[in-house]
XYZ file of C-alpha atoms in Angstrom:
109
model
C -23.890 -35.693 -35.633
C -25.869 -38.818 -37.541
C -26.736 -39.885 -34.397
C -28.871 -37.252 -33.248
C -29.758 -36.527 -36.784
C -30.659 -40.935 -36.568
C -32.076 -39.414 -32.679
C -34.939 -37.081 -34.821
C -36.297 -39.809 -36.895
C -36.570 -42.054 -34.638
C -38.427 -39.100 -32.827
C -41.230 -38.785 -35.463
C -42.188 -41.192 -36.945
C -43.417 -42.499 -32.762
C -45.323 -38.872 -32.801
C -46.063 -39.113 -36.134
C -47.473 -42.426 -35.652
C -48.789 -41.318 -32.534
C -50.747 -39.045 -33.484
C -51.979 -40.517 -36.731
C -53.664 -43.131 -34.498
C -54.951 -40.285 -31.885
C -57.227 -39.078 -35.744
C -57.555 -42.227 -36.217
C -58.885 -43.588 -33.002
C -61.733 -40.383 -33.158
C -62.291 -41.416 -36.337
C -62.831 -44.394 -35.656
C -65.171 -43.240 -32.095
C -67.073 -39.837 -32.394
C -67.434 -38.183 -28.314
C -71.052 -37.458 -28.679
C -73.282 -35.240 -25.891
C -75.434 -36.373 -23.675
C -78.602 -37.762 -24.919
C -77.690 -38.334 -28.181
C -75.173 -41.808 -29.213
C -72.342 -40.614 -31.757
C -74.433 -41.880 -35.461
C -77.051 -39.125 -34.389
C -74.285 -36.597 -34.102
C -73.074 -37.710 -37.577
C -75.959 -37.443 -39.341
C -76.358 -33.592 -38.416
C -73.742 -32.813 -40.485
C -70.241 -30.737 -40.955
C -70.113 -28.989 -37.635
C -69.109 -32.183 -35.732
C -66.616 -32.824 -37.905
C -65.437 -29.354 -38.038
C -66.023 -28.712 -34.252
C -63.460 -31.821 -34.031
C -61.021 -30.928 -36.965
C -59.544 -26.359 -35.282
C -59.428 -28.882 -31.964
C -57.035 -29.816 -33.401
C -55.403 -27.117 -35.341
C -55.565 -24.724 -32.295
C -54.458 -27.521 -30.465
C -51.221 -28.228 -32.642
C -50.184 -24.225 -34.142
C -49.567 -24.655 -29.647
C -47.248 -27.268 -29.612
C -45.232 -25.170 -32.661
C -45.468 -22.397 -30.705
C -44.214 -24.360 -27.390
C -41.550 -26.025 -29.780
C -40.376 -22.749 -31.301
C -40.530 -20.780 -27.544
C -38.505 -23.247 -26.237
C -35.360 -24.201 -28.597
C -32.221 -21.283 -28.021
C -32.368 -19.526 -31.583
C -29.494 -21.602 -32.510
C -29.880 -25.231 -33.235
C -31.970 -25.302 -36.486
C -32.172 -29.031 -36.532
C -34.664 -28.277 -33.492
C -36.548 -24.867 -35.591
C -36.649 -27.736 -38.409
C -37.963 -31.184 -35.904
C -41.287 -28.028 -34.818
C -41.964 -27.040 -37.826
C -42.144 -31.290 -39.555
C -44.141 -32.493 -36.333
C -46.469 -29.203 -36.477
C -46.678 -30.337 -40.790
C -48.020 -33.852 -40.255
C -50.363 -32.135 -37.140
C -52.180 -30.601 -39.909
C -51.682 -32.921 -42.086
C -53.006 -35.146 -40.794
C -55.580 -32.317 -39.090
C -57.284 -32.128 -42.951
C -56.810 -35.388 -43.829
C -59.267 -36.133 -41.069
C -61.797 -33.785 -41.108
C -62.445 -34.876 -45.194
C -62.909 -37.823 -44.057
C -65.444 -37.309 -41.725
C -67.802 -35.118 -43.771
C -67.471 -38.037 -45.965
C -64.386 -36.225 -48.698
C -64.194 -39.166 -51.197
C -61.286 -39.868 -51.726
C -59.311 -41.126 -55.270
C -60.495 -44.460 -55.443
C -58.580 -44.668 -59.817
C -55.052 -45.205 -58.887
């Protein structure tokens, strides 16, 4: 049992790290439509940020739904894993959106 918990923790750490890296990469290199550079798109307003946030939020929900559909009804560990991965992706997406629209962070730690 302990080996399964260690495997689960390792897998979750890897998945969360990959998702965090993907979200950070999106902030660093935004994708702009043809004929428009990334700097111009960022100054247009929060529409771009919202569109990207919605894409990530929907992808996270779809992954969560698929995860729950593929598990056995009695596998509680798989259910908790699905929920934790979804929670991490949802929080990451919301944090990325806040950074994209320029919400100030706490500077008085």
